Coordinates of C-alpha atoms in Angstrom, one line a residue:
X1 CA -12.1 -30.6 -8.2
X2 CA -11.9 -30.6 -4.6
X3 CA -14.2 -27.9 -2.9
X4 CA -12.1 -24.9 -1.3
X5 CA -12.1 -25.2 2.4
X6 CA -12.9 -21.7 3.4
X7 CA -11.7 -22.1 7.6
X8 CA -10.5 -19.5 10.3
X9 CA -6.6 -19.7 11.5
X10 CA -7.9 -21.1 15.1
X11 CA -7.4 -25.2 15.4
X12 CA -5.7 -24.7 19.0
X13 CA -7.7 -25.7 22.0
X14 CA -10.9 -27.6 19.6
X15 CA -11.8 -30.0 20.7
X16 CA -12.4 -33.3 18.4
X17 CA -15.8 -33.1 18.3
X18 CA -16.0 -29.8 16.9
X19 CA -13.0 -30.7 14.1
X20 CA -14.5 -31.7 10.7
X21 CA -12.7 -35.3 9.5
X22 CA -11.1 -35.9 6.0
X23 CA -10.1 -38.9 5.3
X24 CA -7.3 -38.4 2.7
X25 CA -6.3 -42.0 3.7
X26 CA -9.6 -44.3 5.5
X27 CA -7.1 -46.3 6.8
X28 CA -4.4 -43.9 8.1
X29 CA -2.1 -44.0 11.1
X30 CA -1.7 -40.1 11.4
X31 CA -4.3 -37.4 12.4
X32 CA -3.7 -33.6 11.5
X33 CA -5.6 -31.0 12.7
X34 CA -5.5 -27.6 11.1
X35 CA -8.4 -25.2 11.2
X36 CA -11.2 -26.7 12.1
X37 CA -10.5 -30.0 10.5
X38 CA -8.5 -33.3 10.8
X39 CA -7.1 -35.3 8.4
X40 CA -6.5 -38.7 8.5
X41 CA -2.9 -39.5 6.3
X42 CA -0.6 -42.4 6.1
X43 CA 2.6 -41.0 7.8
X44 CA 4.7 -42.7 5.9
X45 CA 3.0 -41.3 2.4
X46 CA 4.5 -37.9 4.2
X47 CA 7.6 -39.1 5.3
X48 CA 8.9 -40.3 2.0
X49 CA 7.4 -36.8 0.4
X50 CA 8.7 -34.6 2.8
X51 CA 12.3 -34.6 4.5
X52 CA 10.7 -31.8 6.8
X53 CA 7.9 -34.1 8.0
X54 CA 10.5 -37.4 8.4
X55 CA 12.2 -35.4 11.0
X56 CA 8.8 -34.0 12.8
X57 CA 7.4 -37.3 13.0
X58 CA 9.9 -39.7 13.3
X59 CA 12.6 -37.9 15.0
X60 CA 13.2 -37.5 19.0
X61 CA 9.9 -34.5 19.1
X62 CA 6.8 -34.7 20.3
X63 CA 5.3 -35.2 17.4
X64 CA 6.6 -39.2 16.8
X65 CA 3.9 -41.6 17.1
X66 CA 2.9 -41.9 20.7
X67 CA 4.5 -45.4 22.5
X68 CA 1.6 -46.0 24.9
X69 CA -0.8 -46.7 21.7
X70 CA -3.1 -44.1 22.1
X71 CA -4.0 -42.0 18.9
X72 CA -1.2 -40.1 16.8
X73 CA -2.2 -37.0 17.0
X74 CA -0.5 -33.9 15.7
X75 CA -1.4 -30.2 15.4
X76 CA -0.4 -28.0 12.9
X77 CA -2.1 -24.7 14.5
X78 CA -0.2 -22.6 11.6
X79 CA -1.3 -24.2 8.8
X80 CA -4.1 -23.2 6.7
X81 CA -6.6 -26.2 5.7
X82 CA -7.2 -25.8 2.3
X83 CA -3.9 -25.5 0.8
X84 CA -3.5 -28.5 3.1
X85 CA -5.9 -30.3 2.2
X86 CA -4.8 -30.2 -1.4
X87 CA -0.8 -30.8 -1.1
X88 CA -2.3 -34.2 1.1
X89 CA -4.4 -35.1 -1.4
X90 CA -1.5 -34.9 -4.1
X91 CA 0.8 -36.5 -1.4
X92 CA -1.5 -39.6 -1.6
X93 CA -1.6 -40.1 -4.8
X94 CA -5.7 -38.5 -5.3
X95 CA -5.0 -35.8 -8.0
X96 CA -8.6 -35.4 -9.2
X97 CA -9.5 -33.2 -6.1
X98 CA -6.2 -31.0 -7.1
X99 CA -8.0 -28.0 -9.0
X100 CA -5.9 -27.3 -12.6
X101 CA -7.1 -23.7 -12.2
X102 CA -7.3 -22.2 -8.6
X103 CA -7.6 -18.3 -7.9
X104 CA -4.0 -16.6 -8.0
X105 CA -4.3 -16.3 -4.3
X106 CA -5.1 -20.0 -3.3
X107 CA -2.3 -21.0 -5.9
X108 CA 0.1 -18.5 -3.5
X109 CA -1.6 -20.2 -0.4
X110 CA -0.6 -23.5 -1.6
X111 CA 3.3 -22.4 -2.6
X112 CA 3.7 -20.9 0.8
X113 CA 2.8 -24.3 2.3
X114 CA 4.7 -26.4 -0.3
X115 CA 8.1 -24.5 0.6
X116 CA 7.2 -24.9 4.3
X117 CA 7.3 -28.6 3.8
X118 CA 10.0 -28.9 0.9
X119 CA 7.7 -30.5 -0.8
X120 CA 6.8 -27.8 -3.7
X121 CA 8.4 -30.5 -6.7
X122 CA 5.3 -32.8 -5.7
X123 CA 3.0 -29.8 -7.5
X124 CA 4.7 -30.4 -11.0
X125 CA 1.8 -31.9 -13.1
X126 CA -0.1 -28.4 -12.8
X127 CA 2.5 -25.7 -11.5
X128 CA 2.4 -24.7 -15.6
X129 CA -1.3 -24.3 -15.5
X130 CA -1.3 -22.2 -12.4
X131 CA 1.3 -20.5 -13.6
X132 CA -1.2 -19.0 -16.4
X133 CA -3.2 -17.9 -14.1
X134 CA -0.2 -15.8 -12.4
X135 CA 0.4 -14.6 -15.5
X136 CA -3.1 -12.5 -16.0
X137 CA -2.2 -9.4 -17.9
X138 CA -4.5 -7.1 -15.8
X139 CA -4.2 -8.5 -12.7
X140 CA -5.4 -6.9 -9.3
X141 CA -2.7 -5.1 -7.2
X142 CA -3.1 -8.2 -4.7
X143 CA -2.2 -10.8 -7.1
X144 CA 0.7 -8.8 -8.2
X145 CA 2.2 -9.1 -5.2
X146 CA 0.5 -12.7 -4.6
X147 CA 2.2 -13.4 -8.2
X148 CA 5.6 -12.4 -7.2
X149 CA 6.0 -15.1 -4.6
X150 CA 4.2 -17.6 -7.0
X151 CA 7.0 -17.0 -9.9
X152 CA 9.7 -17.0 -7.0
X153 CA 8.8 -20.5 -5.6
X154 CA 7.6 -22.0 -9.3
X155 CA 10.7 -21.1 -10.7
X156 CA 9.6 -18.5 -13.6
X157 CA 12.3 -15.8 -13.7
X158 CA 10.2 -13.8 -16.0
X159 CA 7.1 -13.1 -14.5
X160 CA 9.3 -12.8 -11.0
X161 CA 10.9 -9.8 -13.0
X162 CA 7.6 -8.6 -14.8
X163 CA 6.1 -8.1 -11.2
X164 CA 9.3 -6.8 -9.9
X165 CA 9.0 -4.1 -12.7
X166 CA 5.5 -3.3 -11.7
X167 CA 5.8 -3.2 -8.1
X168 CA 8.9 -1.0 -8.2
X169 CA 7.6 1.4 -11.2
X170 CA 4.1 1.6 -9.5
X171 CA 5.2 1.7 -5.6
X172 CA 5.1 5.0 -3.6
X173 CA 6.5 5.6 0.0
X174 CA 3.2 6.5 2.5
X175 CA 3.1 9.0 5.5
X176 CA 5.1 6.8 8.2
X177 CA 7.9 5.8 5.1
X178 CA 6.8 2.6 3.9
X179 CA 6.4 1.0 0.6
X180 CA 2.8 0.9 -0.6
X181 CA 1.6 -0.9 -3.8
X182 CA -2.0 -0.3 -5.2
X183 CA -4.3 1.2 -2.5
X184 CA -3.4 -0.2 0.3
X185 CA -0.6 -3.3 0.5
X186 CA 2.3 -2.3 2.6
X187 CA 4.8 -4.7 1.4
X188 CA 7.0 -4.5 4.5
X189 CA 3.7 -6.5 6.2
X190 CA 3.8 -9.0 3.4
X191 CA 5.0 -12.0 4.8
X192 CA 5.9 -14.0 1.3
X193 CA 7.4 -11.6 -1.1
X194 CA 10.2 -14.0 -2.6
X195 CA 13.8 -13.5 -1.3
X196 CA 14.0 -11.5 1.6
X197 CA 16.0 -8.7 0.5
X198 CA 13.5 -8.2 -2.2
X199 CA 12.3 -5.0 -0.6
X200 CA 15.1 -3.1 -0.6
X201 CA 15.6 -4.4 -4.8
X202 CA 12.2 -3.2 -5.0
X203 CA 13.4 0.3 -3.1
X204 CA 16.5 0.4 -5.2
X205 CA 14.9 0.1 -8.8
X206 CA 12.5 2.3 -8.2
X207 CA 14.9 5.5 -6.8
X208 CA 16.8 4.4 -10.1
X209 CA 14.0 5.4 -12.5
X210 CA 13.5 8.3 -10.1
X211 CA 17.1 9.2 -10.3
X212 CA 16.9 9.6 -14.2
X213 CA 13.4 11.2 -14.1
X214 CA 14.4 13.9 -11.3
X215 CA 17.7 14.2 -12.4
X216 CA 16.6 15.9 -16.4
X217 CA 13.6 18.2 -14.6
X218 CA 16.4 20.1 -12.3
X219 CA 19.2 20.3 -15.4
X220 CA 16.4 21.5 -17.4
X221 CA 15.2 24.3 -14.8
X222 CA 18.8 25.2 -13.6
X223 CA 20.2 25.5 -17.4
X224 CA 18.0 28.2 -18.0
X225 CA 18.4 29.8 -15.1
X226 CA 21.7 30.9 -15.8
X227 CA 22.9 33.9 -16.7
X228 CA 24.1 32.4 -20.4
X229 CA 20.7 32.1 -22.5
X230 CA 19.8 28.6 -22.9
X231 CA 17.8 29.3 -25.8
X232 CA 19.6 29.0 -29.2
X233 CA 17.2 30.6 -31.4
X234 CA 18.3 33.8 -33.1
X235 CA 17.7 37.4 -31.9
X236 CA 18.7 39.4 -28.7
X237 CA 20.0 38.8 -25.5
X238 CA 16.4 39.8 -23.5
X239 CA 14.2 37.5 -26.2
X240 CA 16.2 35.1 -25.3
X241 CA 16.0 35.1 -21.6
X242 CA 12.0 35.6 -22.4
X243 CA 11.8 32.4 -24.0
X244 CA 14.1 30.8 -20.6
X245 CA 11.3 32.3 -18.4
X246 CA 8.4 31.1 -20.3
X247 CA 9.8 28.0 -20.3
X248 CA 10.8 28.1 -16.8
X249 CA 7.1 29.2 -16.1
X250 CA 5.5 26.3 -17.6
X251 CA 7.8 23.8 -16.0
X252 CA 6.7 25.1 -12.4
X253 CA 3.0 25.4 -13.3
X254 CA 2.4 21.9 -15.0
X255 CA 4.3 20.0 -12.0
X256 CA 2.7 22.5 -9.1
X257 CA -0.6 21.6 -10.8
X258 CA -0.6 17.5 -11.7
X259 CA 1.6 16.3 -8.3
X260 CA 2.0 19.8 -6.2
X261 CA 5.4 20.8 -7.6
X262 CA 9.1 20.5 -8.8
X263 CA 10.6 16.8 -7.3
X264 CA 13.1 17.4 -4.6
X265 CA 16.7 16.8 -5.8
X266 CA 17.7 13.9 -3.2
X267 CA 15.6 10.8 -4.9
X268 CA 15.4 9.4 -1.4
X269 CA 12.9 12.3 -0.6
X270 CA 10.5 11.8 -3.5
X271 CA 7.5 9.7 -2.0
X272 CA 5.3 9.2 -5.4
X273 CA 6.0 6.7 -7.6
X274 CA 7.7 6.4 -10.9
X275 CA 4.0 6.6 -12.7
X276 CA 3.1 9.4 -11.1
X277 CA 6.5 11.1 -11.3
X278 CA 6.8 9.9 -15.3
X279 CA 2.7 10.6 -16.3
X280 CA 3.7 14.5 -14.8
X281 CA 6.2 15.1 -16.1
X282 CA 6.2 14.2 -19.5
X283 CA 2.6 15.5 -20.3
X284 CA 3.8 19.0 -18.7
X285 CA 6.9 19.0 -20.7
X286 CA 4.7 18.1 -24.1
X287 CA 2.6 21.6 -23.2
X288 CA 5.5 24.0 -21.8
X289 CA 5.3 27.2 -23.7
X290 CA 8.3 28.8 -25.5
X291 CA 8.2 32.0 -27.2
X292 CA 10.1 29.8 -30.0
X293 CA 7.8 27.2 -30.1
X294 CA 9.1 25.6 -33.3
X295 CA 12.7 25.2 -32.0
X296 CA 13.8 21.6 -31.5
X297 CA 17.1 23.3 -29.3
X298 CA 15.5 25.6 -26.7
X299 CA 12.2 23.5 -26.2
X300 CA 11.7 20.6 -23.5
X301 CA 9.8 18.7 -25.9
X302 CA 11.6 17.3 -27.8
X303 CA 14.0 16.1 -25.4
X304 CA 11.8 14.8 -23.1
X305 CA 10.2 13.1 -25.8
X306 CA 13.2 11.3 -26.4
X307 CA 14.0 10.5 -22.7
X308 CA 10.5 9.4 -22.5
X309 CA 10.8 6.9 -25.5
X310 CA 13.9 5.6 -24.0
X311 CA 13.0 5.2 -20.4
X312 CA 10.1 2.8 -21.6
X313 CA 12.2 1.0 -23.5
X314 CA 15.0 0.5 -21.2
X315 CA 12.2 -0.7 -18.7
X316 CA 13.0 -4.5 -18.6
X317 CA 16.8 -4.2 -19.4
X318 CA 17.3 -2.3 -15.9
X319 CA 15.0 -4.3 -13.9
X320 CA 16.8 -7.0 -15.5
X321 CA 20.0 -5.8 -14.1
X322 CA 19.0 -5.5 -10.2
X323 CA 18.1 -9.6 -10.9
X324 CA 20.6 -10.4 -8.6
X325 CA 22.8 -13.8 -9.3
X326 CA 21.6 -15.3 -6.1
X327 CA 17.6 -14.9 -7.3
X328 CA 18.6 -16.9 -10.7
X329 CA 20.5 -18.9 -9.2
X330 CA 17.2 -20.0 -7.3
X331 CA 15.1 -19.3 -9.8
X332 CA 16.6 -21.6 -11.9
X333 CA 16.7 -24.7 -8.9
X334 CA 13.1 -24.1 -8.3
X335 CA 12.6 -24.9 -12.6
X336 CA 14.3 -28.1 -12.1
X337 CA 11.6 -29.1 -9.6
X338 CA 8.3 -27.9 -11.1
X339 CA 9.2 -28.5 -14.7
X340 CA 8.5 -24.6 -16.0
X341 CA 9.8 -24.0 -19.2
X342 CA 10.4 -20.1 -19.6
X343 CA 8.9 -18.4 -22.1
X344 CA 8.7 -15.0 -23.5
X345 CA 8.7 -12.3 -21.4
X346 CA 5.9 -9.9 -21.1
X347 CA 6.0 -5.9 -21.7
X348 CA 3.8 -3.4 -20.5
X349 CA 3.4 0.5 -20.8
X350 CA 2.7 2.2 -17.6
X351 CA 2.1 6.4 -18.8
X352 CA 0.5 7.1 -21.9
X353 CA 3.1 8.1 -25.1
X354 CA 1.4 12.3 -25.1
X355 CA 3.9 13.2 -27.9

């Protein structure tokens, strides 16, 4: 397994002596530098592998082989050298370097550089092993987003919706209107997501599960507000309107006191997540008092109970739906190179059943 080259973004202005030399090829033509280190490669090896690399280095650029028969010398300042280091090795035919089970994120590192170079069909043999590691079922918010791009450029349509689904359900909107997942990760900075309106699929799914959550607490409040009893449990006019206000009451208190109060009406406005929003509301609507408690018809229980039992369920089927034709349509072309066979999808519970 090849060792992990652990070097800083900064190759531009080093000079040779301070460069490290790998010698994917001994008797190469071409010298890369990226990081701190140059590799020596047969340039035709890349050409025939890459059509990106063909043009660089044998087009009209200033990266073709120099005519005055000095060394051929190309940079690649943006290029990271361990994910590097490994496609060359594959590139040249070396595959017991190529590590069968890298960290999530060097597997991401590598996928970003592969699509760089068009070259991600040449990681095949193990994209199915890696793809296992992706697949982690509690994996850190990181690789969740680090997974995302890995399904989108290996061609797994499942896990690419399995992460959607978490990201979306899980995502909140911070103080300056950004998309956060986990503590920190502000997905607008995240460079290599997948397709690049998957923000604002992300942004739509979850106002969707907001819409459906928000939507039940304010007809719930507002239907027995009215001046018509919602309560349909026998006896007068005032015991009915009690059992409205205590219901009323317990609605107000639970939200105020697990995420500071009632959701505002336009979804848009709502800055927690679906979690947060779902885990509130659902354990305060299992505890709101009525002064029937036994009634399935005036009580929020039971109904949210239901909606809460079919949100779940309904989970995968309207992510599914926001899987745009364009993103299987890609999906499915990146399959054809790396040889993934799909599987079953994955299912998760993200608030605890309380009923």
């Amino acid at each position: 397994m090849a060792t992990e080259l652990r070097t800083s973004n900064a190759t531009t202005g080093a000079a040779p002596s301070e460069l490290t030399t790998v010698d994917i090829d001994p008797e190469g033509d071409l010298l890369i530098d990226a990081d701190f280190c140059r590799f020596r490669v047969c340039s035709n090896a890349l050409r025939r592998q890459s059509p990106v690399w063909k043009q660089m280095l044998f087009g009209p650029w200033k990266e073709a082989k120099p005519t005055d028969g000095s060394a051929w010398i190309v940079e690649f300042p943006d290029d990271t050298a361990d994910p590097l280091h490994i496609l060359l090795f594959i590139i040249h035919g070396k595959f017991d370097p190529v590590p069968p089970h890298p960290t999530v994120s060097r597997i991401h590192s590598i996928l970003i550089l592969a699509h760089k170079y068009d070259i991600t069909g040449i990681t095949r043999p193990w994209c199915s092993q890696w793809l296992q590691m992706a697949s982690e079922l509690n994996p850190t918010a990181a690789n969740v987003v680090e997974s995302l791009y890995i399904a989108w450029e290996s061609g797994d349509e499942h896990l690419f919706a399995l992460r959607l689904e978490q990201i979306s359900i899980q995502a909140r909107i911070d103080s300056e209107g950004r998309l956060v997942y986990g503590e920190n990760i502000v997905l607008e900075d995240e460079i290599h997501l997948g397709p690049q309106d998957v923000l604002e699929t992300i942004s739509e799914i979850r106002m969707a599960f907001l819409g459906k959550l928000i939507a039940r607490v304010h007809y719930s409040l507002e239907a027995r507000m009215k001046e018509k009893p919602f309560c349909y449990f026998g006896g007068s006019y005032e015991s009915k309107k009690i059992c409205d206000a205590a219901a009323i009451g317990g609605i107000y208190r639970g939200m105020t006191q697990t995420i500071g109060g009632i959701p505002p009406r336009a979804v848009p406005d709502s800055k927690g997540s679906v979690v947060e929003l779902a885990s509130s509301l659902f354990s305060t609507m299992a505890q709101v008092p009525t002064t029937h408690p036994g009634t399935r018809l005036c009580s929020p229980r039971f109904v949210f109970q239901h909606l809460n039992e079919g949100i779940h369920e309904d989970i995968p089927a309207v992510v599914t739906s926001f899987m745009k034709p364009e993103y299987k349509e890609y999906t499915a072309k990146q399959r054809l190179k790396t040889g993934v066979v799909l599987g079953t999808r994955q299912r998760t519970r993200y608030w605890k059943e309380v009923y």
